[in-house]
Short mmCIF file of C-alpha atoms in Angstrom, two decimals:
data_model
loop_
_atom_site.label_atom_id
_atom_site.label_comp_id
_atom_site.label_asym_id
_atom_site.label_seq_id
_atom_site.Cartn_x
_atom_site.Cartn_y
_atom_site.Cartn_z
CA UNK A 23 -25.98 26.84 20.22
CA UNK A 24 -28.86 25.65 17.98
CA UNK A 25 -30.88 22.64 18.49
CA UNK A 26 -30.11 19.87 16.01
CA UNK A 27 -32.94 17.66 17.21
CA UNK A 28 -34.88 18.72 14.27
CA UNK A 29 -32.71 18.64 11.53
CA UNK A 30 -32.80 15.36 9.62
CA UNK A 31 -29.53 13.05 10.19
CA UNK A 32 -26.85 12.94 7.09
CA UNK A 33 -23.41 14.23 6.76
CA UNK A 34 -24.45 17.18 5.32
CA UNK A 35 -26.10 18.05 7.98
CA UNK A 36 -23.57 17.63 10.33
CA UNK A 37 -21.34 19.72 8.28
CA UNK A 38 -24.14 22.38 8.53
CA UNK A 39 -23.89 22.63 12.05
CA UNK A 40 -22.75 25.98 12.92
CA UNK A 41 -19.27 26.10 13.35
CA UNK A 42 -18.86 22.80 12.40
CA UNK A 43 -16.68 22.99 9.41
CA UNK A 44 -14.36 25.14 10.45
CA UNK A 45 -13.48 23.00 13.17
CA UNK A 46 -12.99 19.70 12.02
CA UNK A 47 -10.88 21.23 9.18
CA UNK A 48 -9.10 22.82 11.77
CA UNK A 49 -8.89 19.69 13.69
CA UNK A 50 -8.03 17.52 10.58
CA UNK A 51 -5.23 19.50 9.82
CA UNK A 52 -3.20 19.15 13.40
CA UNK A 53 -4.20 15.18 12.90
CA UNK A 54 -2.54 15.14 9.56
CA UNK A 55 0.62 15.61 11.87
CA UNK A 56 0.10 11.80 13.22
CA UNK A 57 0.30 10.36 9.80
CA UNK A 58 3.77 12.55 8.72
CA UNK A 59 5.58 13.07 11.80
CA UNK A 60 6.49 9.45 12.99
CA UNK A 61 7.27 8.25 9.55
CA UNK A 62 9.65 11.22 8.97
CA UNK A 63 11.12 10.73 12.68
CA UNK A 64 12.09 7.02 11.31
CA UNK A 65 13.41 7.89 7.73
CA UNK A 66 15.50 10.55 9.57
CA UNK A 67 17.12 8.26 12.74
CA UNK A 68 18.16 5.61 9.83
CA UNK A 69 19.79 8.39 7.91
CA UNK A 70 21.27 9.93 10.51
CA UNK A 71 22.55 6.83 12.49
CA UNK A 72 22.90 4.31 9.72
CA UNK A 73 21.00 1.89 11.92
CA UNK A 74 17.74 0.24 11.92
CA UNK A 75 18.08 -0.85 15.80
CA UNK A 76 18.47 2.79 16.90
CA UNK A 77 15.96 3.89 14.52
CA UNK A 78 13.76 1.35 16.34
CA UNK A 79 14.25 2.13 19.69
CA UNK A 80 13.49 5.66 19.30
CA UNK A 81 10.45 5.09 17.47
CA UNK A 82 8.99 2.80 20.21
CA UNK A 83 9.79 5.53 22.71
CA UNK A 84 7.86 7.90 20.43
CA UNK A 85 5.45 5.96 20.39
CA UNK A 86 4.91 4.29 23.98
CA UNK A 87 5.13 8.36 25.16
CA UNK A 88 2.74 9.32 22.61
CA UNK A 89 0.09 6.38 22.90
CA UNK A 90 0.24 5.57 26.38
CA UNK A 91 0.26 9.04 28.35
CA UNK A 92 -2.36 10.09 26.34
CA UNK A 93 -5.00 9.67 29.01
CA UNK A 94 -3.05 11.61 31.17
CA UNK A 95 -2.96 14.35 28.35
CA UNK A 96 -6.56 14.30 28.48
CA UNK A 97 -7.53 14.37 31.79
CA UNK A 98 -5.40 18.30 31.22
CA UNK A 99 -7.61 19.55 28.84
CA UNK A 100 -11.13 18.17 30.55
CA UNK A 101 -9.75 19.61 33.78
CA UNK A 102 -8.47 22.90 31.68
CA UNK A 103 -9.97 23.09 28.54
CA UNK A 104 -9.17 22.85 25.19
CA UNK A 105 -7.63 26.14 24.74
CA UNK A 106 -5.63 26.51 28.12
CA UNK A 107 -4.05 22.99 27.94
CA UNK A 108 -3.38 22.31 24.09
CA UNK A 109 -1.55 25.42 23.10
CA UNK A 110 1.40 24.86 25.47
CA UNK A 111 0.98 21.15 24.91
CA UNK A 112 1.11 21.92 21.27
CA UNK A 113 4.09 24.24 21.31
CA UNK A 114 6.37 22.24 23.66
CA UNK A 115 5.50 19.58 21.36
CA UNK A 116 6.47 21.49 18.08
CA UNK A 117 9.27 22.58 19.14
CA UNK A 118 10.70 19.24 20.59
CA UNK A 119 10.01 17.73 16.57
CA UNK A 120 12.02 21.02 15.36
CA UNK A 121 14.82 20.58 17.64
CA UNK A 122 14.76 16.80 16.19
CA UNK A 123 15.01 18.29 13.17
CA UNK A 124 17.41 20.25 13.68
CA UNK A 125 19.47 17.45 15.19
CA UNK A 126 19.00 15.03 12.43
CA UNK A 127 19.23 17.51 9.13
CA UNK A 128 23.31 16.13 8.84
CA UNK A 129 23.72 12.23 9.26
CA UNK A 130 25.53 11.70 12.59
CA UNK A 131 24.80 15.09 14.42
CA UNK A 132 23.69 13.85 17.13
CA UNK A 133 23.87 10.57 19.97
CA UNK A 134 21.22 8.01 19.52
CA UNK A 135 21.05 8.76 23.53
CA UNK A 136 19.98 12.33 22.89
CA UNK A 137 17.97 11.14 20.21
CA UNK A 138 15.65 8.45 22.45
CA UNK A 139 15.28 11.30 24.84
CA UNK A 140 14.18 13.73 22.04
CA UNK A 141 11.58 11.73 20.67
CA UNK A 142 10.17 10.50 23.83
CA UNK A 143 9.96 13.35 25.21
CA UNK A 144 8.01 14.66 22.00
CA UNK A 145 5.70 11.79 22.07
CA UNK A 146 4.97 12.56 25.78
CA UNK A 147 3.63 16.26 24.47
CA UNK A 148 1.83 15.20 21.36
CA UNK A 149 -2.03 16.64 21.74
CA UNK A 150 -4.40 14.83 21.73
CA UNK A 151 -6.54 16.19 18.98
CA UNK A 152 -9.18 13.47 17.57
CA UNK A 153 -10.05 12.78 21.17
CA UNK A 154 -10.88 16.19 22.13
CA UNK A 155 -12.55 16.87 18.39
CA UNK A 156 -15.06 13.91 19.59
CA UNK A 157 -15.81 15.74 22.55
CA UNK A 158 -16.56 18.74 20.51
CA UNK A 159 -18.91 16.72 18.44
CA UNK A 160 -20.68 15.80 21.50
CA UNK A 161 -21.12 19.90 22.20
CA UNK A 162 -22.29 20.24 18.80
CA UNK A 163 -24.41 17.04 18.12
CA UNK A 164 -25.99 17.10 21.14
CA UNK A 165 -28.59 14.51 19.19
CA UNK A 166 -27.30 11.13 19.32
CA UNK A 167 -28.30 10.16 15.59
CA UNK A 168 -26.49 13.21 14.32
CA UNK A 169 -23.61 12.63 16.57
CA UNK A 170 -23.38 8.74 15.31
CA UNK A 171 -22.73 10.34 11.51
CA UNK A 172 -20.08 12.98 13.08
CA UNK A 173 -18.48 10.31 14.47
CA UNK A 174 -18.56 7.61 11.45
CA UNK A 175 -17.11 11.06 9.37
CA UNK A 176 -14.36 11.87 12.00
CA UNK A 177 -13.56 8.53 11.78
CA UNK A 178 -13.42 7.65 7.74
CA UNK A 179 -11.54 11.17 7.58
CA UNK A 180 -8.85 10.13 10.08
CA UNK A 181 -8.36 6.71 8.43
CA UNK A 182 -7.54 8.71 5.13
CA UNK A 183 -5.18 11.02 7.19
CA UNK A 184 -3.37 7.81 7.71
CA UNK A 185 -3.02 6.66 4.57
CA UNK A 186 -2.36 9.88 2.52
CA UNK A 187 0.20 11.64 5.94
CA UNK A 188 2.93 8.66 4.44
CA UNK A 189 2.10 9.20 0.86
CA UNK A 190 2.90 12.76 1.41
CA UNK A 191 6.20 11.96 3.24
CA UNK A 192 7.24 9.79 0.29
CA UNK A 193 6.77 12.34 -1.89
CA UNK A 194 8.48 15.25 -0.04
CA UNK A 195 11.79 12.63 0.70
CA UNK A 196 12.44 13.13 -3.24
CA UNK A 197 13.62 16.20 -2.91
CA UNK A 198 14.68 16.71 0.69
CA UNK A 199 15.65 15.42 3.93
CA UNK A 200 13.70 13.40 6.19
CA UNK A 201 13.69 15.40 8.61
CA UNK A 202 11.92 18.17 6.39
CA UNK A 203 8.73 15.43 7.08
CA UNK A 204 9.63 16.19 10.75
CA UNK A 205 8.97 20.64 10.05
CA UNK A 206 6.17 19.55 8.01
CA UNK A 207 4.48 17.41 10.89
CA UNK A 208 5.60 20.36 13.90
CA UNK A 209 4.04 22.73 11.15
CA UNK A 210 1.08 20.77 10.81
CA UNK A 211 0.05 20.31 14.49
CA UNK A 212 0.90 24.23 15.35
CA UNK A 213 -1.52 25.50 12.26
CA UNK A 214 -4.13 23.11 13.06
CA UNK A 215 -3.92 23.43 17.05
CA UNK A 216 -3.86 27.44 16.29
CA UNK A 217 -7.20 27.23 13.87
CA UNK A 218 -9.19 24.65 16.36
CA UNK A 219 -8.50 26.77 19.62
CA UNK A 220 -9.24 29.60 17.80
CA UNK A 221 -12.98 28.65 16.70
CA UNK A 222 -16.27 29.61 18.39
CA UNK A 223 -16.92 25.93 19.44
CA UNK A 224 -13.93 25.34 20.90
CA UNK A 225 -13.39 28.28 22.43
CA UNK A 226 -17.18 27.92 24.36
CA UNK A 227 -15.72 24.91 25.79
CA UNK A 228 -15.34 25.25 29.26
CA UNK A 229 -12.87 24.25 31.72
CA UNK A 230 -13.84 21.20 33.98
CA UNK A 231 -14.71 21.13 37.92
CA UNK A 232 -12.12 19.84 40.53
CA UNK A 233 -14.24 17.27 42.60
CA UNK A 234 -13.68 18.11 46.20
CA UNK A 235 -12.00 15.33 47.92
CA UNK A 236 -8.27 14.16 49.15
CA UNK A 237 -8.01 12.10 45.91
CA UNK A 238 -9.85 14.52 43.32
CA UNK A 239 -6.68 15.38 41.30
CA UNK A 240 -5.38 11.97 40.65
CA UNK A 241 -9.23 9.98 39.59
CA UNK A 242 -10.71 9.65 36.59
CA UNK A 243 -14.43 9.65 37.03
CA UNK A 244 -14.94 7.41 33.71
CA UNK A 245 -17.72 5.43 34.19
CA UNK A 246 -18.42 2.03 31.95
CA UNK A 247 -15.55 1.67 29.89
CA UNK A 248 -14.73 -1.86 29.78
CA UNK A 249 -16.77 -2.59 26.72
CA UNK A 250 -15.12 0.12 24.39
CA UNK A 251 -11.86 -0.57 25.74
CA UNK A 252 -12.13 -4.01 25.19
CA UNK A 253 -13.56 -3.85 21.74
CA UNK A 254 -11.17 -1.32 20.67
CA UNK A 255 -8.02 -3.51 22.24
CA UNK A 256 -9.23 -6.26 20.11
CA UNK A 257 -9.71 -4.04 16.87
CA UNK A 258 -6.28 -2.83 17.31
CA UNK A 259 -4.69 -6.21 18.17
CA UNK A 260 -6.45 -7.66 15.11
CA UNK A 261 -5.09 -4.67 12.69
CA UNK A 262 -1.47 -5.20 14.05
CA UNK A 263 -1.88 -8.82 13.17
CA UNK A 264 -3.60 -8.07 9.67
CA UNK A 265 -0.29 -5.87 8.82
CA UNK A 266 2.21 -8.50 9.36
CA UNK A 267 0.36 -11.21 8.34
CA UNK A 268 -0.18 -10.53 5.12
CA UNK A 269 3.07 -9.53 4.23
CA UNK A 270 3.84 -13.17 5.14
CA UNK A 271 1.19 -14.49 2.86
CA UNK A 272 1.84 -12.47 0.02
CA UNK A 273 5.53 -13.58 0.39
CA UNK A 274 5.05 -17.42 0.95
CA UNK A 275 3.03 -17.32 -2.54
CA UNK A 276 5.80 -15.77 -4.49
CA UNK A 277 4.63 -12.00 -4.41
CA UNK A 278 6.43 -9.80 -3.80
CA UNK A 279 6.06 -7.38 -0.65
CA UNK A 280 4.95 -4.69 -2.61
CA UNK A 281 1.30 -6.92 -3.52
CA UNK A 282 0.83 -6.59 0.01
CA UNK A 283 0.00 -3.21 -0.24
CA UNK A 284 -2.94 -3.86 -2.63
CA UNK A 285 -3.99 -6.42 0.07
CA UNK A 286 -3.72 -3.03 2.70
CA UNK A 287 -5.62 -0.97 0.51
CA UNK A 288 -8.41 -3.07 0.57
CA UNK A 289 -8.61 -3.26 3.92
CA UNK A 290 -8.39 0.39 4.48
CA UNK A 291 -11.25 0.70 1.71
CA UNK A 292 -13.66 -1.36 2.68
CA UNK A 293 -13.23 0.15 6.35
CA UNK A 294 -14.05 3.73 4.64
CA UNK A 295 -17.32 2.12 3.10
CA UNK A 296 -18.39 0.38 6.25
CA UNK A 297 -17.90 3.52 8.38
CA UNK A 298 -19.77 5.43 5.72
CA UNK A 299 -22.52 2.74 5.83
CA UNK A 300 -22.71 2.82 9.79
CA UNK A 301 -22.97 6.45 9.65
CA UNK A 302 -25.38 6.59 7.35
CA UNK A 303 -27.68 3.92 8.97
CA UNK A 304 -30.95 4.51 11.19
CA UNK A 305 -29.84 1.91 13.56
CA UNK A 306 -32.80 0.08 15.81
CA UNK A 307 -30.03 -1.94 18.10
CA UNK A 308 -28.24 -0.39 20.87
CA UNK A 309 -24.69 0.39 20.55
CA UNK A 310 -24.04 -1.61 22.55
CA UNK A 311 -25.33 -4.83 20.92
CA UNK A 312 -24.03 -3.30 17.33
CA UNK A 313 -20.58 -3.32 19.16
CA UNK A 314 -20.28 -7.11 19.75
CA UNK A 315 -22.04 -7.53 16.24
CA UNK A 316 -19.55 -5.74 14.54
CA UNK A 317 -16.81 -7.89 16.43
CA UNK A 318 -18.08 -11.09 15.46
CA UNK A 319 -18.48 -10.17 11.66
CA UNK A 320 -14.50 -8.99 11.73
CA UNK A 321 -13.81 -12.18 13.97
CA UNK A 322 -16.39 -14.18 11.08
CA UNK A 323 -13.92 -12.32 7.85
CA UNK A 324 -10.75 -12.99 9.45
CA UNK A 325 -11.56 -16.41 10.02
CA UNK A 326 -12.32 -16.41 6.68
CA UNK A 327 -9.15 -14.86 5.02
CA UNK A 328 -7.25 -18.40 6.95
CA UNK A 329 -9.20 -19.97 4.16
CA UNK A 330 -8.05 -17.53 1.39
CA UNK A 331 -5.61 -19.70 -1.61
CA UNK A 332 -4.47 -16.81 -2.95
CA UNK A 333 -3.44 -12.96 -2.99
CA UNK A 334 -7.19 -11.96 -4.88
CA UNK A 335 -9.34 -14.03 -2.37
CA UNK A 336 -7.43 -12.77 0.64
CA UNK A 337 -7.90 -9.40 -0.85
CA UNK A 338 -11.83 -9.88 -0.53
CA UNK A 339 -11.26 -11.59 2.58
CA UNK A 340 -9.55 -8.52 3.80
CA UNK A 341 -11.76 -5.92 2.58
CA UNK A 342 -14.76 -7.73 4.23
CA UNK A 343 -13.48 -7.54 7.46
CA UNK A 344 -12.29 -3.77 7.02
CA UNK A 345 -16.11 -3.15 6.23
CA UNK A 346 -16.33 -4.08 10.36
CA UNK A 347 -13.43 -2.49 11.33
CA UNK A 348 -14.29 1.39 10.99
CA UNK A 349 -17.61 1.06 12.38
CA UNK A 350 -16.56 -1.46 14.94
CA UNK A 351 -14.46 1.54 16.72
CA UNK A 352 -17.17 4.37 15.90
CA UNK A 353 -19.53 2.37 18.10
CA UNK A 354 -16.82 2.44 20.68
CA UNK A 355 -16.12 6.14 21.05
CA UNK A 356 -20.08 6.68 21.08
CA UNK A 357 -20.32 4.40 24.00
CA UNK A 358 -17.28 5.60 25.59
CA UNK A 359 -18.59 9.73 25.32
CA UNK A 360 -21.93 8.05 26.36
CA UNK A 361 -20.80 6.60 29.65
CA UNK A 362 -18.16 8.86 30.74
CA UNK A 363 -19.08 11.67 33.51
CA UNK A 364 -19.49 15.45 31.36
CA UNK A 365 -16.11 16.01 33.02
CA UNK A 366 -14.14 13.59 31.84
CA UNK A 367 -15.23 13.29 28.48
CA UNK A 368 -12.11 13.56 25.79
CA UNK A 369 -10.21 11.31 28.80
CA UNK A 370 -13.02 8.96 27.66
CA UNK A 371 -11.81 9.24 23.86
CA UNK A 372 -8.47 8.91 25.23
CA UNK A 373 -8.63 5.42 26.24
CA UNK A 374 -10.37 3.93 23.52
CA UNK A 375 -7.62 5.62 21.46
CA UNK A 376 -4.97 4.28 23.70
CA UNK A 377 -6.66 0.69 23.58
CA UNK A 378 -6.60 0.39 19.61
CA UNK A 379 -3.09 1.91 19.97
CA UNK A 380 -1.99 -0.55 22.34
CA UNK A 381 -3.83 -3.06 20.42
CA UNK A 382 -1.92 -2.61 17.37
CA UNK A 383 1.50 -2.65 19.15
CA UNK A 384 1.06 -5.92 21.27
CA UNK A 385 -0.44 -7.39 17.51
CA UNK A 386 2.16 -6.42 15.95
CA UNK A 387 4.63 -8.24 18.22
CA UNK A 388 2.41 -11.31 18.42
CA UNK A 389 2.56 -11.47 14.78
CA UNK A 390 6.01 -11.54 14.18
CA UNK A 391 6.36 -14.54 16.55
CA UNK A 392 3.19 -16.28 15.19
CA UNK A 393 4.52 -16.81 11.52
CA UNK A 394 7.85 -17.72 12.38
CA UNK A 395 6.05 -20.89 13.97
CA UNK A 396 2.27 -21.17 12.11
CA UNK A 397 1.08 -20.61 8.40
CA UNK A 398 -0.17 -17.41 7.71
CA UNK A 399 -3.90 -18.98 7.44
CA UNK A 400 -3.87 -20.68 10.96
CA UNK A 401 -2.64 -17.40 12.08
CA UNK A 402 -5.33 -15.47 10.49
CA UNK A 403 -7.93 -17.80 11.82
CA UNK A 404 -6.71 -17.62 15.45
CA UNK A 405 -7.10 -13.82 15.51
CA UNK A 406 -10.27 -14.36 14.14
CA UNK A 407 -10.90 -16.72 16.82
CA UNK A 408 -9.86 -13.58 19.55
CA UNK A 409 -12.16 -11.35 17.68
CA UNK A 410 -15.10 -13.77 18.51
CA UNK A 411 -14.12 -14.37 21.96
CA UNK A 412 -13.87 -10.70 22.38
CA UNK A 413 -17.40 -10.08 20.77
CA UNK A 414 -18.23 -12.74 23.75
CA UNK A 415 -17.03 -10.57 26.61
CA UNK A 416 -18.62 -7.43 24.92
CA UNK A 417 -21.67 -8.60 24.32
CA UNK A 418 -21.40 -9.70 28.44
CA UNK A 419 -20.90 -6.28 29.55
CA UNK A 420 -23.62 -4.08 30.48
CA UNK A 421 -24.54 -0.93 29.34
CA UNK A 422 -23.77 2.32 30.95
CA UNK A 423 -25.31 5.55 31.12
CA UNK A 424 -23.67 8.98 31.23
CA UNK A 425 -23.87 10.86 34.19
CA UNK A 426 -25.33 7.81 36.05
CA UNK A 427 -24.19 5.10 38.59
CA UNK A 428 -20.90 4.75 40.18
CA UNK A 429 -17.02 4.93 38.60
CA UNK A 430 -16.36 1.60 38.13
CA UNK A 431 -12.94 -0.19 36.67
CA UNK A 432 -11.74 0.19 32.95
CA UNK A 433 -11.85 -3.93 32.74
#
C-alpha cells in the first residue's frame, strides 16, 4: 500500500488513494440501507396492523437490536475480518427484511408477535458498515491529517444518506407498498456488502489475533474510550432533544409541523459545512482539546436557540449549533481508532456509534416529557446546559494512545 505521508491533505486526495473510491462507494451504498430500511419497516407495520402502538414496539426492537448489539457485531469482524464475518451477517440480515416483506406486502398477514420477533431479530444482524469503513480508512490513511479529511467526508456523506434514504422512501410509497422500501433497503445492504468485501482494501484486511488467556473471547481490549463515548452520548442526546423540541416550538408559534422541517434542514446543513470545515482544517490543538471545544460551542448555540422569538432566529440558532455537531463526532471516531488496540479497532467505531445512537433514543424520550412540563426555550437551554457540562468531563479526561497503556473502563 502506498505511503500517503507525502501527499498534501484535501479530499481529493483522499479520494486518490488507491482503492479508495471504490470502497467508500461500495460502503456508501450498504449504508444507504440505514436511512430506507427502518422507515419502510414503520410505514409497513402501520399498514399492515392499522396501529401506531404495534408499529412502535417493533420499531424500538429494531432498533435496540440494531444499535445496541452492535459492539458485539464488531468485535466478529475485528476477530474475523471484514469479509468472513459481514457476508453471513449481511445475508441473514437480508433475508430476515425480505421475509418482513414478504409478511407485510397484504395488511394483516401476519401477528404483531411474529412481527416484533422479525424485526428484532433483523436489527440484531444488521452490519455494521460505517464502523468497519472507518477502520478501513485507518488502513488506507495511515497519516493522521489525511485520515482527519476521510473521516470529516465519511461523515458529511453519511449525514446525507440520512436525509436523502427517507426522501427516497417517500417517493417510492407513491407507487407501491411499504414494504417495497423494505426489498429496496435488503437490496441495498446485499449490493453494497457484496462490492466492499469484494475490493482490494478490504479484502487485505486481515483477521484479528485471539489473546491467549481464560477470558480472551469475551474482552474487549479498547483502551481510552470514555472521552468519545461521552462526547458522542451527549451529541446524540442533544440531537434527540433538537428533533422534538422544535416541533414543539414551531407548533406553540402557530406553524405548522411541516416549518419544522426547514428548522431540520438547517441543522443538518450547517452540520455538512462544519464537517467540511473541520476536514478541511490544519488543526494545531489536539483532538482531544478540539473535542471539548466543539462541545461547548454546540452547548454555547443551543443555549442560544432558548433565546430564539421566532421560527427564522431559531433557524440560525439551529444551524449554528449543527456547524459543531458533525465535527464534534468526527473528532470522536479519530480518538476512538486512535486509542483502541489494532485489534479491536471497528469495535472502537462501534461504540461511539452506539453512544450517539443511544444518545438520540434516551433524548428523544427526555424530550417528550420535558415539553409537556417546560417551554420549548428553557428546554433548549437545559440541553445546552448538558452539552457544557459534558464539554467539562471531556475536557477532564486524558488522552490515550493506541497500542499503549492498559484496557481501562468505557466511563
Amino acid at each position: 500500500m502506498s505511503s500517503t505521508h507525502d501527499v498534501r491533505p484535501s479530499y481529493a486526495a483522499v479520494l486518490r488513494i488507491p482503492h479508495a473510491r471504490r470502497t467508500f462507494a461500495a460502503a456508501l451504498t450498504g449504508r444507504l440501507s440505514y436511512g430506507i430500511a427502518p422507515l419502510s419497516v414503520m410505514l409497513a407495520v402501520t399498514r399492515s396492523s392499522g396501529s401506531y402502538a404495534v408499529a412502535g414496539v417493533v420499531m424500538a426492537l429494531f432498533s435496540a437490536t440494531s444499535v445496541f448489539l452492535s459492539p458485539a457485531r464488531a468485535a466478529l469482524i475485528d476477530r474475523y475480518g471484514p469479509r468472513r464475518a459481514l457476508v453471513p451477517m449481511v445475508a441473514v440480515h437480508a433475508g430476515l427484511l425480505g421475509l418482513l416483506a414478504a409478511l407485510l406486502w397484504r395488511p394483516g398477514a401476519a401477528s404483531p408477535f411474529v412481527l416484533a420477533a422479525g424485526a428484532a431479530l433483523a436489527g440484531a444482524c444488521t452490519p455494521p458498515l460505517g464502523p468497519t469503513m472507518r477502520a478501513v480508512w485507518g488502513r488506507l490513511a495511515p497519516d493522521r491529517a489525511l485520515m482527519q479529511r476521510a473521516y470529516s467526508l465519511d461523515a458529511v456523506a453519511e449525514e446525507l444518506l440520512f436525509v436523502s434514504g427517507p426522501l427516497l422512501v417517500g417517493l417510492l410509497v407513491g407507487f407501491a407498498p411499504p414494504a417495497a422500501g423494505i426489498v429496496v433497503g435488503a437490496a441495498l445492504m446485499v449490493a453494497g456488502t457484496a462490492g466492499f468485501v469484494s475490493s482490494p482494501a478490504v479484502r487485505s484486511v486481515p483477521a484479528g489475533k485471539r489473546e491467549p488467556g481464560p477470558d480472551a473471547a469475551g474482552r474487549r481490549v479498547l483502551r481510552g474510550l470514555g472521552r468519545p463515548v461521552i462526547a458522542a452520548a451527549g451529541v446524540g442526546l442533544a440531537l434527540g432533544v433538537v428533533d422534538l423540541l422544535v416541533v414543539a416550538f414551531a407548533e406553540g408559534h402557530g406553524h405548522g409541523a411541516g416549518s419544522a422541517a426547514w428548522v431540520l434542514a438547517a441543522l443538518s446543513a450547517g452540520s455538512a459545512v462544519g464537517g467540511l470545515l473541520n476536514g478541511a482544517v490544519e488543526w494545531r490543538a489536539s483532538a482531544g482539546t478540539r473535542l471539548s471545544v466543539q462541545a461547548a460551542g454546540l452547548g454555547l448555540a443551543l443555549c442560544g436557540a432558548g433565546l430564539a422569538q421566532g421560527l427564522g432566529t431559531l433557524a440560525v440558532a439551529v444551524a449554528v449549533a449543527g456547524v459543531f455537531v458533525s465535527p464534534l463526532i468526527t473528532t470522536a471516531y479519530l480518538i476512538a481508532d486512535e486509542a483502541a488496540a489494532p485489534e479491536a479497532r471497528v469495535q472502537a467505531g462501534a461504540w461511539v456509534n452506539t453512544a450517539v445512537n443511544a444518545g438520540i433514543t434516551g433524548g428523544a424520550a427526555a424530550a417528550g416529557v420535558l415539553v409537556g412540563w417546560l417551554p420549548a426555550g428553557v428546554c433548549f437551554a437545559a440541553t445546552g446546559a448538558v452539552m457544557l457540562v459534558t464539554a467539562v468531563a471531556v475536557a477532564r479526561r486524558g488522552d490515550a494512545k493506541r497500542g499503549t497503556g492498559h484496557p481501562v473502563p468505557l466511563v
